[in-house]
PDB file of C-alpha atoms in Angstrom:
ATOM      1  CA  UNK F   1      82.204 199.541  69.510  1.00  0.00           C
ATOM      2  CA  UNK F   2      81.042 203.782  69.237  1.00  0.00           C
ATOM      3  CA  UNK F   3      77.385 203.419  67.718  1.00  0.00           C
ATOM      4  CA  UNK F   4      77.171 206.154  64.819  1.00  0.00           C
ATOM      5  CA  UNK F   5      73.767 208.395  65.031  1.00  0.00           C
ATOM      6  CA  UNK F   6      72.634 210.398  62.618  1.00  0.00           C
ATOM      7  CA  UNK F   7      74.449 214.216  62.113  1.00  0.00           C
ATOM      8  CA  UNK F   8      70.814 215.978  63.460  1.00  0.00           C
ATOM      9  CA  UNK F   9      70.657 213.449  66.901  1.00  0.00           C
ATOM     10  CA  UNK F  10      70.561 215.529  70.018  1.00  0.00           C
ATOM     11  CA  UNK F  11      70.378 213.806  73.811  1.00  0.00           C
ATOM     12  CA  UNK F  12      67.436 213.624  75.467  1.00  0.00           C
ATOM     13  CA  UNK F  13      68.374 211.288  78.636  1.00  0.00           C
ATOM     14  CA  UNK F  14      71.855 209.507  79.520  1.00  0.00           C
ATOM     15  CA  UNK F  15      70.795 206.932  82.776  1.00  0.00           C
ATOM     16  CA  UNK F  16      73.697 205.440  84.355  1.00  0.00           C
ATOM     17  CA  UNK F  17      72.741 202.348  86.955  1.00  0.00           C
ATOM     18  CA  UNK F  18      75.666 200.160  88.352  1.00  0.00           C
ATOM     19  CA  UNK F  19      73.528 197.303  89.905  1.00  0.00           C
ATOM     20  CA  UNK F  20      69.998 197.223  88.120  1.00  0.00           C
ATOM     21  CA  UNK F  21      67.747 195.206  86.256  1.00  0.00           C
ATOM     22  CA  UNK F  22      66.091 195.158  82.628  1.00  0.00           C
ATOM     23  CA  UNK F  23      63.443 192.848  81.269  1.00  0.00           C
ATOM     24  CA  UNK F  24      64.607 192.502  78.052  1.00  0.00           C
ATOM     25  CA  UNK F  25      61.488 191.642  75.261  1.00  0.00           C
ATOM     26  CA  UNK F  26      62.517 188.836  73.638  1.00  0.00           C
ATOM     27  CA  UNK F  27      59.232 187.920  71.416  1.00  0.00           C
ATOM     28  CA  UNK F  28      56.036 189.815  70.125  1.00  0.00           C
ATOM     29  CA  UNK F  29      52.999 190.522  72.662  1.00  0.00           C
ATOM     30  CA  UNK F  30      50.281 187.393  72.043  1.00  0.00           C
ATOM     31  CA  UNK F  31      47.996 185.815  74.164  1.00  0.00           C
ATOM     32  CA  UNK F  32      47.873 188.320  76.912  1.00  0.00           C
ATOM     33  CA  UNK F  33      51.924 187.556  77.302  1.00  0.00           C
ATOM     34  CA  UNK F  34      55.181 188.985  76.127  1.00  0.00           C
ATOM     35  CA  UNK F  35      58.181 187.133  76.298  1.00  0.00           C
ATOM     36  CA  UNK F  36      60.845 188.672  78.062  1.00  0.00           C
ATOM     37  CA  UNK F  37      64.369 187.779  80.075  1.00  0.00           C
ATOM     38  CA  UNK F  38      65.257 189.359  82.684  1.00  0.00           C
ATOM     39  CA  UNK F  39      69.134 190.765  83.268  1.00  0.00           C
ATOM     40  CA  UNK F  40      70.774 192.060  86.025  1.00  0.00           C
ATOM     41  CA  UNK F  41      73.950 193.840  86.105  1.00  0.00           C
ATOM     42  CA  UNK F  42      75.359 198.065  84.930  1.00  0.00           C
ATOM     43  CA  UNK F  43      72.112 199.047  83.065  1.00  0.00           C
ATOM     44  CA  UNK F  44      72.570 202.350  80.776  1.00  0.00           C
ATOM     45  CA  UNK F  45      69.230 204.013  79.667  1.00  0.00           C
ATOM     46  CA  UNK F  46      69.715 206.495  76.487  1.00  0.00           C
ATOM     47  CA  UNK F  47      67.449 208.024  73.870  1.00  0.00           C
ATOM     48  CA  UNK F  48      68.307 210.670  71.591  1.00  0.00           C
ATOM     49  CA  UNK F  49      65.955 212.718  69.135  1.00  0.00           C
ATOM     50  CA  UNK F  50      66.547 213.145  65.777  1.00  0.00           C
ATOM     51  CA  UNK F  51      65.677 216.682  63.790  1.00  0.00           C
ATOM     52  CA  UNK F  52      64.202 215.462  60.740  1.00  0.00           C
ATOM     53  CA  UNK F  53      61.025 215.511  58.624  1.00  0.00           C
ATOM     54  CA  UNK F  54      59.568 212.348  56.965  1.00  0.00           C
ATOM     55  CA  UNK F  55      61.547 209.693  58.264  1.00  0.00           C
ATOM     56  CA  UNK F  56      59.947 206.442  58.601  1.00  0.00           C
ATOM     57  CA  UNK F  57      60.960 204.220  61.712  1.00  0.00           C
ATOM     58  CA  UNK F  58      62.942 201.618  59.377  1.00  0.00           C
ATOM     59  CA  UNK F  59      64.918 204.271  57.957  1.00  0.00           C
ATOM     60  CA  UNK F  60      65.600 205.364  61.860  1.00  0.00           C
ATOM     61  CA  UNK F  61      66.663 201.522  63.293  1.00  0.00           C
ATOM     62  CA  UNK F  62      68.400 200.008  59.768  1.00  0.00           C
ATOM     63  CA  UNK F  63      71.739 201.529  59.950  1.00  0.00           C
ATOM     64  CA  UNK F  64      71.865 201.420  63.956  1.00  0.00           C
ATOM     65  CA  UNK F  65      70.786 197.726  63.082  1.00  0.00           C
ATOM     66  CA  UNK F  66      73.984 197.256  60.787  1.00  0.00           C
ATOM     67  CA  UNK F  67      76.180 198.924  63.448  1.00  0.00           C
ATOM     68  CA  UNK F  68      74.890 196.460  66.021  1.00  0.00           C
ATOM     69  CA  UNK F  69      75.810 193.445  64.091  1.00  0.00           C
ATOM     70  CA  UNK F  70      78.967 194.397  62.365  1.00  0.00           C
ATOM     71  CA  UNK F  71      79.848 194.705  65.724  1.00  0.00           C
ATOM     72  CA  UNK F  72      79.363 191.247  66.875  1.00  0.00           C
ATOM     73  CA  UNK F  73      75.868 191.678  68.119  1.00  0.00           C
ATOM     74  CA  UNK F  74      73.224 188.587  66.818  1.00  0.00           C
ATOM     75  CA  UNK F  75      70.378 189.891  66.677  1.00  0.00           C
ATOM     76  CA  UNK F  76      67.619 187.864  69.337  1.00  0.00           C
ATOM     77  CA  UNK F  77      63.988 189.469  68.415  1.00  0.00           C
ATOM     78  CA  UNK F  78      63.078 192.329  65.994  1.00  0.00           C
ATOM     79  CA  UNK F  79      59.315 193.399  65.210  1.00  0.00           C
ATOM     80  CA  UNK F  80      57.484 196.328  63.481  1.00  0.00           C
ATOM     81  CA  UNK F  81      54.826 197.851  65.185  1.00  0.00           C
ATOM     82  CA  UNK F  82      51.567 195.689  64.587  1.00  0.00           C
ATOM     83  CA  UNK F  83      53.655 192.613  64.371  1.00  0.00           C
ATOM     84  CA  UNK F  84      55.171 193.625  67.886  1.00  0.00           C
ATOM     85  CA  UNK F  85      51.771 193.132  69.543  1.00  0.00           C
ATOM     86  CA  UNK F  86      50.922 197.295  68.973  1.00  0.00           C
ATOM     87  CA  UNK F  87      49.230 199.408  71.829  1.00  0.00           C
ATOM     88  CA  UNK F  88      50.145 196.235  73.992  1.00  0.00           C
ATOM     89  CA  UNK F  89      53.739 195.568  73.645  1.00  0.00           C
ATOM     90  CA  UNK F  90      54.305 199.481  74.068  1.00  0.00           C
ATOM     91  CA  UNK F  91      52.768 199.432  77.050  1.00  0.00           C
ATOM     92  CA  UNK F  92      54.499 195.782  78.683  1.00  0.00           C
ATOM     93  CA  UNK F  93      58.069 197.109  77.316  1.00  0.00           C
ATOM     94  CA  UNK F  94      60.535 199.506  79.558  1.00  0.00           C
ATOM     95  CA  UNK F  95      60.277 202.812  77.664  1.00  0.00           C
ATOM     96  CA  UNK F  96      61.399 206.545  79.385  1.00  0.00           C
ATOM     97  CA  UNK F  97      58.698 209.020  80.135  1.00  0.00           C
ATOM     98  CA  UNK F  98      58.494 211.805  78.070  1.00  0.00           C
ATOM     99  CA  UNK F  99      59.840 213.901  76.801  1.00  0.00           C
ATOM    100  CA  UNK F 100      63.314 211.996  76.654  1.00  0.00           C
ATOM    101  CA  UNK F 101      61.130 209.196  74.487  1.00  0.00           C
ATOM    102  CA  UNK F 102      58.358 209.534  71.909  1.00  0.00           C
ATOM    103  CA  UNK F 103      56.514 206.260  70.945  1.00  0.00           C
ATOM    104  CA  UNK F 104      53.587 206.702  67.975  1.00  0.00           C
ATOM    105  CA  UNK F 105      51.793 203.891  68.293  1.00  0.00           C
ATOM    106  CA  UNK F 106      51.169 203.350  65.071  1.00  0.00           C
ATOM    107  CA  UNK F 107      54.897 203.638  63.715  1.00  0.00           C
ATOM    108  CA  UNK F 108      57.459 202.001  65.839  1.00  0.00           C
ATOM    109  CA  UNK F 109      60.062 199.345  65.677  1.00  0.00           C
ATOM    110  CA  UNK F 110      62.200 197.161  68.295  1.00  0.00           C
ATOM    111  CA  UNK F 111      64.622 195.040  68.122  1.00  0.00           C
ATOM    112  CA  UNK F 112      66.891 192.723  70.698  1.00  0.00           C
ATOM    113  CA  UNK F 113      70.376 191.476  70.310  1.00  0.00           C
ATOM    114  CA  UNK F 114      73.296 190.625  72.870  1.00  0.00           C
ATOM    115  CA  UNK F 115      77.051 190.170  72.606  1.00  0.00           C
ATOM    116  CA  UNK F 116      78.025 187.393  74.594  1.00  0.00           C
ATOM    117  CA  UNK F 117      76.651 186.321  77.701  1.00  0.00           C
ATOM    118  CA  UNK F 118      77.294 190.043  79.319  1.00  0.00           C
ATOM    119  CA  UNK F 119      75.991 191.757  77.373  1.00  0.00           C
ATOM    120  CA  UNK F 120      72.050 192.870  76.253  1.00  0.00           C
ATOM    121  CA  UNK F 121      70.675 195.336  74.894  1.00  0.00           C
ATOM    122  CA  UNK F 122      67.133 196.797  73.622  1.00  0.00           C
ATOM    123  CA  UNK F 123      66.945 199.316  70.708  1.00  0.00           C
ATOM    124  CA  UNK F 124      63.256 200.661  70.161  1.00  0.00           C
ATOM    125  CA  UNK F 125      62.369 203.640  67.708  1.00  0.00           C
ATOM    126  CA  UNK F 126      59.877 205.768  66.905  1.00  0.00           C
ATOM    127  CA  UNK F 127      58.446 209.402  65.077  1.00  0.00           C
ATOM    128  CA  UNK F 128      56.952 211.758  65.912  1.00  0.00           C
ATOM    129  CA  UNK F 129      55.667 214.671  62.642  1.00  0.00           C
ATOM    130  CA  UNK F 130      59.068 216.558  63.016  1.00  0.00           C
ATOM    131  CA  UNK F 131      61.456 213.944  64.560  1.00  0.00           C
ATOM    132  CA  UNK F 132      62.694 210.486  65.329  1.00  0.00           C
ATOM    133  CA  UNK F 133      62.834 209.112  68.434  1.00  0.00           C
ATOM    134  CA  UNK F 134      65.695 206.688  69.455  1.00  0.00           C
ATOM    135  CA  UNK F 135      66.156 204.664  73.072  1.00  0.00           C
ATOM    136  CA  UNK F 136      68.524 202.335  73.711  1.00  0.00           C
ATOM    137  CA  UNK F 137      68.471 200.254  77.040  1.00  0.00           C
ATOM    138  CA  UNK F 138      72.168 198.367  77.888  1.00  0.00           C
ATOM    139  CA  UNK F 139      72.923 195.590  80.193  1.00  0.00           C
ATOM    140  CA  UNK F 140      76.347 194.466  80.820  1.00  0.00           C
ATOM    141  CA  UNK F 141      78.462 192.832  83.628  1.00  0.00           C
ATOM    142  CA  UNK F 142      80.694 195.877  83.945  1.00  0.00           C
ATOM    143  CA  UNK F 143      80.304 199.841  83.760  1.00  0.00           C
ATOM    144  CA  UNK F 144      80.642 199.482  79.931  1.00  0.00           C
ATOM    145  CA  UNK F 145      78.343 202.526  78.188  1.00  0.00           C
ATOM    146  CA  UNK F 146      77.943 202.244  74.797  1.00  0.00           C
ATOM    147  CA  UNK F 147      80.461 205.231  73.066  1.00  0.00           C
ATOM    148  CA  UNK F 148      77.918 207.434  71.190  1.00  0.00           C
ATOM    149  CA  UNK F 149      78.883 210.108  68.512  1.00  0.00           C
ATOM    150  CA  UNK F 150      77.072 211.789  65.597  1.00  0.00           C
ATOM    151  CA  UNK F 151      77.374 210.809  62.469  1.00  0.00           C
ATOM    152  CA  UNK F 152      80.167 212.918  60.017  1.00  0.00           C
ATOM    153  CA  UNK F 153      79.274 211.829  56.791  1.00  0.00           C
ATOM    154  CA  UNK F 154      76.161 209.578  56.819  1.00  0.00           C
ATOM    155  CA  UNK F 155      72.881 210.618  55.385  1.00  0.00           C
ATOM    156  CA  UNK F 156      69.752 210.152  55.646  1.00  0.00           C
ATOM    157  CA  UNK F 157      67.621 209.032  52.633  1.00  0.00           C
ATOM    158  CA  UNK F 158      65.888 212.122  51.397  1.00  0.00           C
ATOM    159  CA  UNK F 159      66.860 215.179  49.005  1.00  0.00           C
ATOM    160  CA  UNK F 160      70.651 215.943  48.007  1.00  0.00           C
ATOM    161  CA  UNK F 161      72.809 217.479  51.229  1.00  0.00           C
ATOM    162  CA  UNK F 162      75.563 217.745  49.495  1.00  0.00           C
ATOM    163  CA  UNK F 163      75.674 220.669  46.586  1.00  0.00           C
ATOM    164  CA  UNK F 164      75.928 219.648  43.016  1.00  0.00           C
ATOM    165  CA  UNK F 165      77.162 221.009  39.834  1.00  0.00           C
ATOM    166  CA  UNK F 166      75.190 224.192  38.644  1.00  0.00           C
ATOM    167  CA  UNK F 167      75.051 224.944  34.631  1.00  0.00           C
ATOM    168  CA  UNK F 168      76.741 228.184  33.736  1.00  0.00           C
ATOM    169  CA  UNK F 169      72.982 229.379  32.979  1.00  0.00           C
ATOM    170  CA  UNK F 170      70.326 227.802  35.262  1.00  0.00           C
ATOM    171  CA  UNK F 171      67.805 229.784  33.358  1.00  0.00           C
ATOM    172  CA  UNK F 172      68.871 228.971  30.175  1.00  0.00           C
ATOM    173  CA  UNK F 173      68.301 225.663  30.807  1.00  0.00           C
ATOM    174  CA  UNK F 174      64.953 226.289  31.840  1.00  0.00           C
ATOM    175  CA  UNK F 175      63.769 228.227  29.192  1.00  0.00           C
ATOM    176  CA  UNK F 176      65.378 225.688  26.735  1.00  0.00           C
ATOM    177  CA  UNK F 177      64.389 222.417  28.263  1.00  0.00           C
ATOM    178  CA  UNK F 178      61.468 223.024  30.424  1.00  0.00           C
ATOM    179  CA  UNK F 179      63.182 222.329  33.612  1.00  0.00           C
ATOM    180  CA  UNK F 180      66.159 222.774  35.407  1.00  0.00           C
ATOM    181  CA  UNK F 181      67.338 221.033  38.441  1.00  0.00           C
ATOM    182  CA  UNK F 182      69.133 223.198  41.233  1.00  0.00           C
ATOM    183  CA  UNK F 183      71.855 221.676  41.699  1.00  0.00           C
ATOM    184  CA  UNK F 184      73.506 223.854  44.326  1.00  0.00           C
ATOM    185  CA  UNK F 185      70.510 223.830  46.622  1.00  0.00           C
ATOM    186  CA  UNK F 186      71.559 221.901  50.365  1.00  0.00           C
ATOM    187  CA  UNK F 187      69.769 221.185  52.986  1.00  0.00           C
ATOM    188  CA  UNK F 188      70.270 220.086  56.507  1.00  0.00           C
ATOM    189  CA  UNK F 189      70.049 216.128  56.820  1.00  0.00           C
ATOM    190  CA  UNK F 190      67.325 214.539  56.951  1.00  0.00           C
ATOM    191  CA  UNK F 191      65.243 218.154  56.966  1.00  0.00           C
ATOM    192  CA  UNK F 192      63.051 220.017  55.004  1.00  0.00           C
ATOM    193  CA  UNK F 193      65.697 223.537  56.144  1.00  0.00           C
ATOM    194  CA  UNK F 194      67.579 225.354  53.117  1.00  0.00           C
ATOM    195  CA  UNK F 195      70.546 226.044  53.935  1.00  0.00           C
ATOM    196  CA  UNK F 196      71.917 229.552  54.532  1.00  0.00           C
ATOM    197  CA  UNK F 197      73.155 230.059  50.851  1.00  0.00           C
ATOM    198  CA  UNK F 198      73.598 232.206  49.020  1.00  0.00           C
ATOM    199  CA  UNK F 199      72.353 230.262  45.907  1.00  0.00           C
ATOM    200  CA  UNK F 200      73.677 231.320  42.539  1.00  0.00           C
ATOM    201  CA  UNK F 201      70.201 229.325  41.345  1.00  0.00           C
ATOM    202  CA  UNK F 202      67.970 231.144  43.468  1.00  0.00           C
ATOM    203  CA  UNK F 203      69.838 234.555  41.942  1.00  0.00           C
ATOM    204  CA  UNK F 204      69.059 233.332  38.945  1.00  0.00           C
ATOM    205  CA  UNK F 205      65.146 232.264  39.394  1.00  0.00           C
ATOM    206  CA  UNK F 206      64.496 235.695  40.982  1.00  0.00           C
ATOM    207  CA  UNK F 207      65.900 237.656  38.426  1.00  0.00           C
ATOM    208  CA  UNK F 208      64.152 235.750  36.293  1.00  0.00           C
ATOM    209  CA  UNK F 209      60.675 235.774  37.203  1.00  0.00           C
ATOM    210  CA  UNK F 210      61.049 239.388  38.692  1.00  0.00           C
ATOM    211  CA  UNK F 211      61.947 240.747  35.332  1.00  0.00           C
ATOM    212  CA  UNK F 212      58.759 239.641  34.102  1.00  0.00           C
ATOM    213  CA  UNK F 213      55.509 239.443  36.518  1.00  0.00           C
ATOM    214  CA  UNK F 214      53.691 237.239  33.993  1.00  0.00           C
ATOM    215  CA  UNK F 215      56.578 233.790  34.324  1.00  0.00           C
ATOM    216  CA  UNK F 216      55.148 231.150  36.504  1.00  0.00           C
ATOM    217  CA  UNK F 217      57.478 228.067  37.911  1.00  0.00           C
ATOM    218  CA  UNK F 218      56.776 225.231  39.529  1.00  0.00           C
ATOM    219  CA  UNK F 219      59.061 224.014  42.396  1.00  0.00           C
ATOM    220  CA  UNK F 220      59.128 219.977  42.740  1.00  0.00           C
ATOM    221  CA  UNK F 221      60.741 218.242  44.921  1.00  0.00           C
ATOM    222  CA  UNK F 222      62.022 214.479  44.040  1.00  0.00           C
ATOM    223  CA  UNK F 223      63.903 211.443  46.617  1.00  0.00           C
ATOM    224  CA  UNK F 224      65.699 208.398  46.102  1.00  0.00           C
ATOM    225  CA  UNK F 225      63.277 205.246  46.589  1.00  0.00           C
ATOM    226  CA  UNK F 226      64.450 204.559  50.229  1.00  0.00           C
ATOM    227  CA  UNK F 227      61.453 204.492  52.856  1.00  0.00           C
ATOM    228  CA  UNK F 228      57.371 204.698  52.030  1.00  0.00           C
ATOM    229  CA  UNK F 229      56.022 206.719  49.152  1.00  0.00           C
ATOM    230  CA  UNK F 230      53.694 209.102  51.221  1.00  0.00           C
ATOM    231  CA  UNK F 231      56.660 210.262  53.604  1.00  0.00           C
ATOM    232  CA  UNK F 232      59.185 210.908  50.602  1.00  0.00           C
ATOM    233  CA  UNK F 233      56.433 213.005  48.710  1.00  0.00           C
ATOM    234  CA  UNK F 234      55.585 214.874  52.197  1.00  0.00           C
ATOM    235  CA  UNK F 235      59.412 215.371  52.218  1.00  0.00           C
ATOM    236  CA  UNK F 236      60.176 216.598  48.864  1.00  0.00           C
ATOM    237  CA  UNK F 237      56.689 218.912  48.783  1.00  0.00           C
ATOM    238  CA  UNK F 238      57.829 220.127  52.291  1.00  0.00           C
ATOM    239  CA  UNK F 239      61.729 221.250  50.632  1.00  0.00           C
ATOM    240  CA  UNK F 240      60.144 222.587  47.464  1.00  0.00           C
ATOM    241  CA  UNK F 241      58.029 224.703  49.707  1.00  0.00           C
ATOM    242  CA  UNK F 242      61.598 225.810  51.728  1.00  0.00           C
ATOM    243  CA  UNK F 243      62.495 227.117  48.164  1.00  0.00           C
ATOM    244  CA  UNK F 244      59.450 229.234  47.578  1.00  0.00           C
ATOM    245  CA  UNK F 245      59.541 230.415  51.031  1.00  0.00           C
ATOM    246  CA  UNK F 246      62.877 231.794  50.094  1.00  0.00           C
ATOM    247  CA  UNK F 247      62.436 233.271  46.943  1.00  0.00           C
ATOM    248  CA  UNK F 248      59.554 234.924  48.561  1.00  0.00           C
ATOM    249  CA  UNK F 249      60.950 236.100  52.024  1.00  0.00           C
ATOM    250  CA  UNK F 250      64.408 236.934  50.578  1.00  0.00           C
ATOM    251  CA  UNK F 251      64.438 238.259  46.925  1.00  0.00           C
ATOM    252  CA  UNK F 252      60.649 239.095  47.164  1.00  0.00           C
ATOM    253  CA  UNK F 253      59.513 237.375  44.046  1.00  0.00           C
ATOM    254  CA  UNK F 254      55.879 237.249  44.654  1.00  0.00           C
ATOM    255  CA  UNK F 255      54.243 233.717  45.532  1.00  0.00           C
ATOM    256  CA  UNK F 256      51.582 233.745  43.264  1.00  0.00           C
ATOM    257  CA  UNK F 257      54.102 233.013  40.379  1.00  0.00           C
ATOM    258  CA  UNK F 258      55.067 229.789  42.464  1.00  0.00           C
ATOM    259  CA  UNK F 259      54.187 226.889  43.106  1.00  0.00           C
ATOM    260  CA  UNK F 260      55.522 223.788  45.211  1.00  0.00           C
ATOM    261  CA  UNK F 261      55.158 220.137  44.910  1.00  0.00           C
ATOM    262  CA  UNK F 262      56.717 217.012  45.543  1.00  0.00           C
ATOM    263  CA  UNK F 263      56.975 213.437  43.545  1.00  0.00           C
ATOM    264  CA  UNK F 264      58.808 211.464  46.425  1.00  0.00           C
ATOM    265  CA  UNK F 265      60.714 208.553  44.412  1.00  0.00           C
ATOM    266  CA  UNK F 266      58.156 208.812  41.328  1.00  0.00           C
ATOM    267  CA  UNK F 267      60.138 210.832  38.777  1.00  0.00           C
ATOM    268  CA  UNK F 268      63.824 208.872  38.718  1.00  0.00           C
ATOM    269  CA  UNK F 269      66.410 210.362  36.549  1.00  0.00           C
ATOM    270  CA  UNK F 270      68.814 207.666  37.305  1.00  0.00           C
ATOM    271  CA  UNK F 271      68.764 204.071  39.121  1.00  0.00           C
ATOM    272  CA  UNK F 272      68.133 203.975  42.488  1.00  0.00           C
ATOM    273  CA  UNK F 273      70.089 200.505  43.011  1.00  0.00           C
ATOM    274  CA  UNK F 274      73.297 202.636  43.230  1.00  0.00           C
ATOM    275  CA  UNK F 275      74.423 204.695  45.878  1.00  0.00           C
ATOM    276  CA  UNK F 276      75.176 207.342  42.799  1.00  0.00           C
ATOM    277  CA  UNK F 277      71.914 207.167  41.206  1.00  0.00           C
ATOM    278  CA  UNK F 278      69.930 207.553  44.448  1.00  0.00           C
ATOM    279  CA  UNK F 279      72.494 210.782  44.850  1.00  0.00           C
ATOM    280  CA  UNK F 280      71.369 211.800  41.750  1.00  0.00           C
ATOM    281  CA  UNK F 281      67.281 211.475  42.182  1.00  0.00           C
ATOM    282  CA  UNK F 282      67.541 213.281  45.135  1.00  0.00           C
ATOM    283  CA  UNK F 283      66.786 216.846  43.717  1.00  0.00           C
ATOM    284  CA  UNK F 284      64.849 219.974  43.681  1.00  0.00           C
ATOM    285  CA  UNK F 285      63.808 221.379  40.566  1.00  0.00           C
ATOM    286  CA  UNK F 286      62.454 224.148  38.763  1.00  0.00           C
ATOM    287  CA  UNK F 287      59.636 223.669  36.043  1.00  0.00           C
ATOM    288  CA  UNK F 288      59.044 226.480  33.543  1.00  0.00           C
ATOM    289  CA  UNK F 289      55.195 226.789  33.627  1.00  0.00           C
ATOM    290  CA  UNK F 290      54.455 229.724  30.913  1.00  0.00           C
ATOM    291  CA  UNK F 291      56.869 232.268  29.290  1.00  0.00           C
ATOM    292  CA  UNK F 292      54.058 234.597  28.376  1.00  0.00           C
TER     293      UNK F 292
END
């Protein structure tokens, strides 16, 4: 198999052992005791850290979790941070100094699965404020590392990558409706960064607001419903904010006719059982505050 990471993963350690050992957790930490089996054989020690605001651990270990079984691995033992034992199983579990791992103890999750009687592994993640932390420990009978590339074309939940249809008159629409979503905006996955541009939106809004010191807008920021509440609202404030920042820094509109905000998953425009409609919440818009 060649495990897919997310596009903003970067390697932090790559541990190559041909005759080692790993205790492998197999159960949470109870009792003053944590389960584990121990394997010998070619151990590989990786972890990788992912650029990106707001993630929550599930959001991290889901789609490496798919990979894993679609794969052929069954999944032995899997726990989320309290129900893992907490400070304690942290602490009786393998993990690589820092800074090639980051554990929170607050927000992490593990899981164990094997392939066969060869083959173990251990997949723990973590956060930290600006990243994800990922560290995966191998054990097989022969030199077989685990193939790892970024991802090409998988996202991570949050606002729109990808650019969207603009109307012919952004500002039009805002003066008209109230709002206007900027549909051209991208950012880099899983991030709160605005792209380079240019922007024919951001054109638009500057023009707009320059021609008249007097028009206020607010910025929000929206998400799909993937992942907690509070982290998707951090997110989409955090992008909003990108957007003032650059209407400020780069076409000089002044930042007291601005403001940004974000509604996480609490403003839907379209269903978020789809893969379209969570496409579609994902969004940054404008919101015409006074035209006086």
């Amino acid at each position: 198999m060649e495990l897919t990471l997310p596009a903003a993963a970067t390697a932090l350690s790559d541990e190559r052992v041909a005759m080692d050992s790993y205790d492998l957790p197999t159960g949470p930490y109870a009792d003053g005791q944590m389960p584990k089996e121990s394997f010998e054989g070619h151990v590989t020690r990786q972890s990788w850290r992912v650029a990106a605001q707001g993630l929550t651990s599930l959001q991290l270990l889901a789609p490496l979790r798919e990979q894993l079984q679609d794969a052929g691995y069954d999944i032995v033992f899997e726990c989320d941070t309290l129900d893992c034992g907490g400070f304690d199983f942290r602490f009786e579990t393998e993990v690589l100094p820092a800074p090639a791992m980051h554990v929170d103890l607050s927000d992490f999750r593990f899981l164990s699965a094997q392939n066969g009687p060869d083959d173990h592994l251990g997949l723990l993640v973590s956060r930290s404020a600006n990243a994800g932390f990922i560290q995966l420990i191998r054990v097989t009978k022969d030199a077989q590392a685990l193939p790892v590339k970024p991802s090409t074309g998988a996202v991570l939940p949050g606002i729109a990558e990808t650019p969207r249809p603009l109307p012919s008159d952004p500002v039009g629409v805002l003066v008209a409706q109230g709002h206007v979503v900027l549909g051209d905006l991208t950012f880099e996955t899983g991030s709160a960064s605005l792209g380079e541009g240019p922007y024919a939106s951001l054109d638009a809004l500057a023009e707009f607001l320059l021609d008249d010191p007097s028009r206020r807008i607010a910025l929000v920021g929206h998400t799909d419903a993937v992942g907690a509440l509070d982290n998707n609202i951090a997110l989409s404030k955090r992008r909003a904010a990108s957007v003032l920042e650059r209407l400020a820094a780069r076409y000089g509109v002044p930042r007291g006719q601005m403001s940004a905000e974000g509604m996480g998953y609490l403003a839907p425009i379209a269903p978020n059982q789809t893969p379209e409609g969570r496409e579609t919440n994902r969004r940054v818009e404008a919101v015409l505050l006074n035209t006086d």
